[in-house]
Short mmCIF file of C-alpha atoms and ligand atoms in Angstrom, two decimals:
data_model
loop_
_atom_site.label_atom_id
_atom_site.label_comp_id
_atom_site.label_asym_id
_atom_site.label_seq_id
_atom_site.Cartn_x
_atom_site.Cartn_y
_atom_site.Cartn_z
CA MET A 1 35.69 -23.55 39.76
CA GLY A 2 37.97 -22.09 37.06
CA GLU A 3 41.74 -21.93 37.47
CA GLY A 4 42.95 -18.89 39.38
CA ILE A 5 39.56 -18.08 40.80
CA ALA A 6 39.42 -18.34 44.55
CA ASP A 7 36.76 -20.59 45.98
CA TYR A 8 35.26 -18.20 48.47
CA THR A 9 33.07 -20.93 49.92
CA LYS A 10 36.25 -22.24 51.56
CA PHE A 11 36.70 -19.05 53.52
CA THR A 12 34.77 -18.52 56.69
CA VAL A 13 33.83 -15.30 58.39
CA ASP A 14 33.77 -15.52 62.14
CA LEU A 15 31.57 -13.48 64.42
CA ARG A 16 34.18 -10.92 65.43
CA ARG A 17 35.24 -10.31 61.86
CA HIS A 18 31.65 -10.00 60.71
CA MET A 19 30.79 -7.41 63.36
CA TRP A 20 33.94 -5.47 62.52
CA MET A 21 33.14 -5.54 58.79
CA ALA A 22 29.54 -4.52 59.52
CA GLY A 23 30.77 -1.47 61.43
CA VAL A 24 29.38 -2.47 64.82
CA GLU A 25 30.79 -0.22 67.51
CA LYS A 26 33.85 -1.68 69.31
CA ASP A 27 32.48 -2.15 72.84
CA LEU A 28 29.24 -3.57 71.49
CA ARG A 29 31.23 -6.04 69.37
CA ARG A 30 33.16 -7.20 72.38
CA LEU A 31 30.01 -7.52 74.46
CA ILE A 32 28.13 -9.54 71.83
CA TRP A 33 31.13 -11.81 71.40
CA GLN A 34 31.41 -12.39 75.16
CA ILE A 35 27.72 -13.24 75.42
CA ALA A 36 27.99 -15.60 72.44
CA THR A 37 30.81 -17.45 74.19
CA THR A 38 28.57 -18.13 77.20
CA GLY A 39 26.51 -20.26 74.81
CA LYS A 40 29.36 -22.77 74.80
CA TYR A 41 29.33 -23.06 78.60
CA ILE A 42 25.54 -23.25 78.78
CA SER A 43 25.53 -25.95 76.15
CA ALA A 44 28.19 -27.89 78.11
CA LYS A 45 25.94 -27.73 81.18
CA ILE A 46 22.98 -29.01 79.15
CA HIS A 47 25.09 -31.99 78.11
CA GLU A 48 26.34 -32.58 81.65
CA SER A 49 22.81 -32.50 83.00
CA ASN A 50 21.96 -35.55 80.95
CA ARG A 51 18.57 -34.01 80.15
CA LYS A 52 17.47 -33.52 83.78
CA MET A 53 16.57 -29.96 84.58
CA VAL A 54 14.71 -29.30 87.77
CA GLY A 55 16.31 -29.22 91.20
CA VAL A 56 17.40 -32.84 90.87
CA LYS A 57 19.81 -34.57 93.22
CA ASN A 58 23.15 -35.70 91.83
CA ILE A 59 24.51 -39.22 92.37
CA TYR A 60 25.87 -38.19 95.78
CA GLY A 61 22.45 -36.96 96.89
CA ASP A 62 23.38 -33.26 96.72
CA ASP A 63 20.86 -30.81 95.34
CA GLN A 64 21.75 -29.65 91.86
CA LEU A 65 20.68 -26.33 90.51
CA ALA A 66 18.12 -26.32 87.74
CA LEU A 67 19.66 -25.75 84.33
CA ASP A 68 17.97 -22.40 83.85
CA LYS A 69 19.44 -21.18 87.17
CA ILE A 70 22.92 -22.41 86.20
CA SER A 71 22.63 -20.65 82.85
CA ASP A 72 21.62 -17.48 84.65
CA GLN A 73 24.70 -17.66 86.89
CA ILE A 74 26.99 -18.25 83.92
CA LEU A 75 25.60 -15.19 82.16
CA GLN A 76 25.61 -12.97 85.21
CA ASN A 77 29.24 -13.85 86.03
CA LYS A 78 30.35 -13.27 82.47
CA LEU A 79 28.60 -9.91 82.26
CA ALA A 80 29.82 -8.79 85.67
CA ASN A 81 33.38 -9.33 84.46
CA SER A 82 32.87 -7.91 80.99
CA GLY A 83 33.55 -4.29 81.85
CA PHE A 84 30.66 -3.18 79.63
CA VAL A 85 27.51 -3.94 81.59
CA LEU A 86 25.96 -1.80 84.29
CA GLU A 87 22.74 -3.69 84.97
CA TYR A 88 21.55 -7.24 84.37
CA ALA A 89 17.86 -8.17 84.34
CA SER A 90 17.10 -11.86 84.08
CA GLU A 91 13.93 -13.86 83.76
CA GLU A 92 15.35 -15.94 86.61
CA GLN A 93 15.59 -13.07 89.09
CA ASP A 94 13.04 -10.82 90.82
CA SER A 95 14.95 -7.57 90.49
CA VAL A 96 17.51 -5.87 88.31
CA ILE A 97 21.08 -6.69 89.42
CA LYS A 98 23.74 -4.02 89.32
CA VAL A 99 26.75 -5.88 87.99
CA GLY A 100 28.93 -2.94 86.97
CA LYS A 101 30.91 -0.37 88.93
CA GLY A 102 29.08 2.68 87.62
CA ASP A 103 30.38 3.90 84.29
CA GLU A 104 29.57 0.88 82.09
CA LYS A 105 27.25 1.66 79.21
CA TYR A 106 25.02 -1.35 78.62
CA PHE A 107 21.92 -2.76 80.27
CA ILE A 108 21.18 -6.41 79.53
CA THR A 109 18.01 -8.47 79.62
CA ALA A 110 18.27 -12.25 79.50
CA ASP A 111 16.12 -15.29 79.30
CA PRO A 112 19.07 -17.58 80.11
CA LEU A 113 17.43 -20.84 79.05
CA ASP A 114 14.05 -20.39 77.39
CA GLY A 115 11.97 -23.53 76.97
CA SER A 116 14.14 -25.39 79.48
CA SER A 117 11.27 -27.77 80.26
CA LEU A 118 11.88 -29.24 76.79
CA VAL A 119 15.33 -30.51 77.78
CA ASP A 120 14.02 -33.97 78.67
CA THR A 121 12.42 -34.39 75.25
CA ASN A 122 15.62 -33.34 73.44
CA LEU A 123 13.86 -30.55 71.55
CA ALA A 124 15.75 -27.34 70.85
CA ILE A 125 15.96 -24.64 73.52
CA GLY A 126 17.66 -21.27 73.63
CA THR A 127 19.12 -18.19 75.29
CA ILE A 128 17.58 -14.79 74.46
CA ILE A 129 19.39 -11.50 75.07
CA GLY A 130 18.41 -7.84 74.75
CA ILE A 131 21.14 -5.18 74.79
CA HIS A 132 20.08 -1.67 75.84
CA ARG A 133 21.96 1.57 75.94
CA GLU A 134 19.54 3.13 78.45
CA SER A 135 17.38 1.94 81.32
CA ILE A 136 15.22 -0.98 80.29
CA PHE A 137 12.17 0.78 81.77
CA SER A 138 11.52 2.57 78.53
CA THR A 139 10.40 1.37 75.11
CA GLY A 140 12.56 -1.08 73.19
CA ARG A 141 12.59 1.37 70.30
CA HIS A 142 14.24 3.93 72.56
CA SER A 143 16.63 1.83 74.61
CA MET A 144 17.67 -1.18 72.52
CA VAL A 145 20.80 -1.24 70.39
CA ALA A 146 21.13 -4.96 69.77
CA ALA A 147 19.61 -8.37 70.39
CA MET A 148 20.69 -11.95 70.00
CA TYR A 149 19.61 -15.49 70.64
CA ILE A 150 21.40 -18.82 70.75
CA THR A 151 19.65 -22.03 69.72
CA TYR A 152 20.81 -25.30 71.29
CA GLY A 153 19.65 -27.91 68.79
CA PRO A 154 21.42 -30.48 66.64
CA LEU A 155 23.75 -27.52 65.99
CA ILE A 156 24.40 -24.51 68.17
CA THR A 157 23.49 -21.42 66.20
CA MET A 158 23.37 -17.76 67.09
CA ILE A 159 21.54 -14.88 65.49
CA TYR A 160 22.49 -11.33 66.33
CA SER A 161 21.40 -7.93 65.18
CA ALA A 162 23.10 -4.69 66.10
CA GLY A 163 20.70 -2.66 63.99
CA LYS A 164 22.38 -3.55 60.68
CA GLY A 165 20.41 -6.60 59.63
CA SER A 166 20.05 -10.00 61.33
CA HIS A 167 22.78 -12.58 60.80
CA GLU A 168 23.12 -16.24 61.68
CA PHE A 169 26.28 -18.02 62.83
CA VAL A 170 26.99 -21.68 63.52
CA LEU A 171 29.33 -22.81 66.26
CA ASP A 172 31.92 -24.94 64.48
CA ARG A 173 34.03 -27.80 65.82
CA GLU A 174 36.84 -25.45 66.69
CA GLY A 175 34.47 -23.49 68.94
CA GLU A 176 34.24 -20.53 66.57
CA TYR A 177 30.96 -18.88 65.54
CA VAL A 178 31.06 -18.92 61.74
CA LEU A 179 28.75 -16.90 59.49
CA SER A 180 26.07 -19.07 57.88
CA GLU A 181 23.28 -16.69 56.80
CA GLU A 182 23.98 -13.03 56.27
CA ASP A 183 21.28 -10.38 56.34
CA ILE A 184 18.31 -12.72 56.64
CA LYS A 185 15.23 -11.20 54.99
CA LEU A 186 11.69 -12.46 55.47
CA LYS A 187 9.34 -12.69 52.53
CA ASP A 188 6.26 -10.48 52.78
CA LYS A 189 4.09 -13.56 53.18
CA GLY A 190 5.03 -17.00 54.47
CA SER A 191 3.30 -20.37 54.67
CA ILE A 192 3.78 -21.63 58.23
CA TYR A 193 2.06 -20.71 61.48
CA SER A 194 3.00 -21.33 65.08
CA LEU A 195 0.02 -20.95 67.40
CA GLY A 196 0.34 -20.66 71.18
CA GLY A 197 -2.48 -21.02 73.71
CA LEU A 198 -5.41 -23.42 73.83
CA ARG A 199 -7.94 -23.05 71.04
CA ARG A 200 -10.83 -23.01 73.54
CA ASP A 201 -9.25 -19.96 75.26
CA TRP A 202 -8.76 -17.91 72.09
CA THR A 203 -10.79 -14.74 71.60
CA GLU A 204 -13.31 -14.47 68.79
CA GLY A 205 -11.02 -12.21 66.72
CA HIS A 206 -8.03 -14.51 67.09
CA LEU A 207 -10.06 -17.59 66.24
CA LYS A 208 -11.32 -15.96 63.05
CA TYR A 209 -7.76 -14.96 62.16
CA VAL A 210 -6.57 -18.56 62.54
CA GLN A 211 -9.53 -19.78 60.47
CA TYR A 212 -8.40 -17.38 57.75
CA LEU A 213 -4.85 -18.82 57.89
CA ASP A 214 -6.28 -22.34 57.81
CA ALA A 215 -8.28 -21.51 54.70
CA GLU A 216 -5.12 -20.10 53.11
CA GLY A 217 -3.39 -23.45 53.69
CA TYR A 218 -0.83 -22.49 56.33
CA LYS A 219 1.10 -25.41 57.77
CA LEU A 220 1.33 -25.82 61.56
CA ARG A 221 4.80 -25.62 63.10
CA TYR A 222 4.86 -25.35 66.91
CA SER A 223 7.45 -26.93 69.18
CA GLY A 224 6.61 -25.21 72.48
CA GLY A 225 10.00 -23.46 72.48
CA PHE A 226 9.93 -19.79 71.54
CA VAL A 227 13.52 -19.78 70.28
CA PRO A 228 13.27 -22.67 67.79
CA ASP A 229 9.79 -21.55 66.71
CA ILE A 230 11.00 -18.04 65.87
CA ASN A 231 14.19 -19.44 64.41
CA GLN A 232 12.14 -21.57 62.05
CA ILE A 233 10.21 -18.55 60.78
CA LEU A 234 13.42 -16.60 60.22
CA LEU A 235 15.30 -19.41 58.53
CA LYS A 236 12.33 -20.43 56.37
CA ARG A 237 12.03 -16.74 55.49
CA GLY A 238 8.47 -16.18 56.63
CA GLY A 239 5.34 -17.14 58.49
CA ILE A 240 3.74 -16.13 61.76
CA PHE A 241 4.20 -16.95 65.45
CA THR A 242 1.42 -15.95 67.83
CA TYR A 243 0.88 -16.26 71.54
CA PRO A 244 -2.34 -14.29 71.82
CA GLY A 245 -4.19 -12.71 74.70
CA LEU A 246 -6.50 -15.42 76.03
CA LYS A 247 -10.00 -15.11 77.46
CA ASP A 248 -8.83 -15.41 81.06
CA SER A 249 -5.30 -14.02 80.55
CA PRO A 250 -5.59 -11.08 78.15
CA LYS A 251 -1.86 -10.40 78.40
CA GLY A 252 -1.00 -13.85 77.05
CA LYS A 253 2.03 -15.73 78.32
CA LEU A 254 5.27 -14.40 76.91
CA ARG A 255 7.37 -11.76 78.61
CA LEU A 256 7.90 -8.41 76.96
CA LEU A 257 11.42 -7.72 78.21
CA PHE A 258 13.01 -11.14 78.17
CA GLU A 259 11.38 -12.83 75.19
CA LEU A 260 9.47 -10.41 72.98
CA GLN A 261 11.62 -7.30 72.70
CA PRO A 262 14.79 -9.11 71.54
CA MET A 263 12.89 -11.24 69.01
CA ALA A 264 10.98 -8.18 67.78
CA PHE A 265 14.27 -6.33 67.26
CA ILE A 266 15.76 -9.21 65.27
CA CYS A 267 12.57 -9.79 63.28
CA GLU A 268 12.19 -6.12 62.33
CA GLN A 269 15.81 -6.10 61.22
CA ALA A 270 14.92 -9.06 58.99
CA GLY A 271 12.13 -7.04 57.38
CA GLY A 272 9.32 -8.53 59.49
CA LEU A 273 6.98 -7.11 62.10
CA ALA A 274 6.13 -7.79 65.72
CA THR A 275 3.01 -6.41 67.39
CA ASP A 276 0.73 -7.11 70.33
CA GLY A 277 -2.11 -7.12 67.81
CA VAL A 278 -2.35 -3.33 67.80
CA HIS A 279 1.00 -1.71 68.64
CA ASP A 280 4.56 -2.60 67.72
CA ILE A 281 6.21 -4.64 70.48
CA LEU A 282 9.13 -2.18 70.43
CA SER A 283 6.83 0.78 71.07
CA LEU A 284 5.38 -0.68 74.28
CA GLN A 285 6.40 1.00 77.51
CA VAL A 286 8.07 -1.38 79.96
CA GLU A 287 6.56 -0.92 83.42
CA LYS A 288 7.78 -4.01 85.24
CA LEU A 289 10.14 -6.93 84.84
CA ASP A 290 7.56 -9.66 84.44
CA GLN A 291 5.29 -7.71 82.08
CA ARG A 292 3.58 -10.00 79.58
CA CYS A 293 1.85 -9.20 76.36
CA PRO A 294 0.21 -10.91 73.38
CA VAL A 295 2.41 -11.30 70.34
CA TYR A 296 2.04 -11.60 66.56
CA ILE A 297 5.50 -11.81 65.03
CA GLY A 298 6.76 -12.76 61.58
CA SER A 299 6.10 -11.75 57.99
CA ARG A 300 4.47 -8.40 57.34
CA PHE A 301 1.38 -9.71 55.60
CA GLU A 302 0.37 -12.09 58.39
CA VAL A 303 1.03 -9.57 61.14
CA GLU A 304 -1.00 -6.87 59.36
CA LYS A 305 -3.78 -9.39 58.74
CA ALA A 306 -3.88 -10.20 62.47
CA LYS A 307 -4.39 -6.50 63.20
CA GLU A 308 -7.39 -6.45 60.87
CA TYR A 309 -9.02 -9.47 62.49
CA LEU A 310 -8.33 -8.31 66.04
CA SER A 311 -9.84 -4.89 65.38
CA GLY A 312 -12.94 -6.59 63.99
CA ASN A 313 -12.47 -5.24 60.43
O1 F6P B 1 7.85 -18.83 77.92
C1 F6P B 1 8.30 -20.13 77.92
C2 F6P B 1 7.78 -20.93 76.74
O2 F6P B 1 8.24 -22.25 76.92
C3 F6P B 1 8.18 -20.41 75.36
O3 F6P B 1 9.47 -20.79 75.01
C4 F6P B 1 7.13 -21.03 74.47
O4 F6P B 1 6.89 -20.31 73.28
C5 F6P B 1 5.93 -21.04 75.36
O5 F6P B 1 6.36 -20.95 76.70
C6 F6P B 1 5.12 -22.29 75.19
O6 F6P B 1 3.97 -22.20 75.91
P1 F6P B 1 2.85 -23.37 75.89
O7 F6P B 1 3.43 -24.50 76.66
O8 F6P B 1 1.66 -22.75 76.56
O9 F6P B 1 2.59 -23.71 74.46
#
């Protein structure tokens, strides 16, 4: 570094500053920041749990709440006190919870701890959030204004998009989310694939699609956690994640509101695509909270190719 030239690598941009510089609207900035901070509390609970997750008893014999339920409570409490959220819909609850007083402007969907069954194996897990400006019973394209997810892995990272690109932050030792990857952009074609569902349950079209990817030399990357699997595609700048419709469950496994819409929003903002094999995930009408649908999400080329195979062309 020459004399007199500042070493900009020594300067960090924290989440609040980034959103401000990116022109994200004030209330949305504050909301995203508040949600990001819940990641610290959820991560503390994961550590405290010592990798146990389901309704276990503590050393005194008392029932302990499962980690995903605790994460849900942390989020709900935070959002109820945020002043910005009218309704909260969580993968952990049967109905939409009104958490606001009446004039708040945002509607939140949450998968508080996705992949929580992986806690005992010490694989990465995550929190997925959709932020809507209108009722969630619409299409994502119409109602969503932002999305984010937090990955609890060797590092805690967070990706958000408020419709101006997708950006990654790392939680540093001081407890600050610091910008690590700005405006992530997927290549048109990647080289990894992440394939959900049992091979014997795949439809003919999907099987042929995977055979095509095999022949092209795609490398398998599947952890069983939606958050780290999508995160890998984003950070490696391409590839495809699928959880297809299966022979006896044509809607697949993953949930439209809690898992697919937020990831579709972030992926599209990174220049990728997300479809159910025919339609964009964000154009699908939400009818009910636990609605599931097949998903093909990632680089444009692979998602378009899936469409071809699924339509039999
Ligand atoms: O929906 C929960 C989830 O654990 C996702 O995080 C993940 O992508 C998927 O299920 C894994 O499903 P399977 O165990 O069938 O591979």
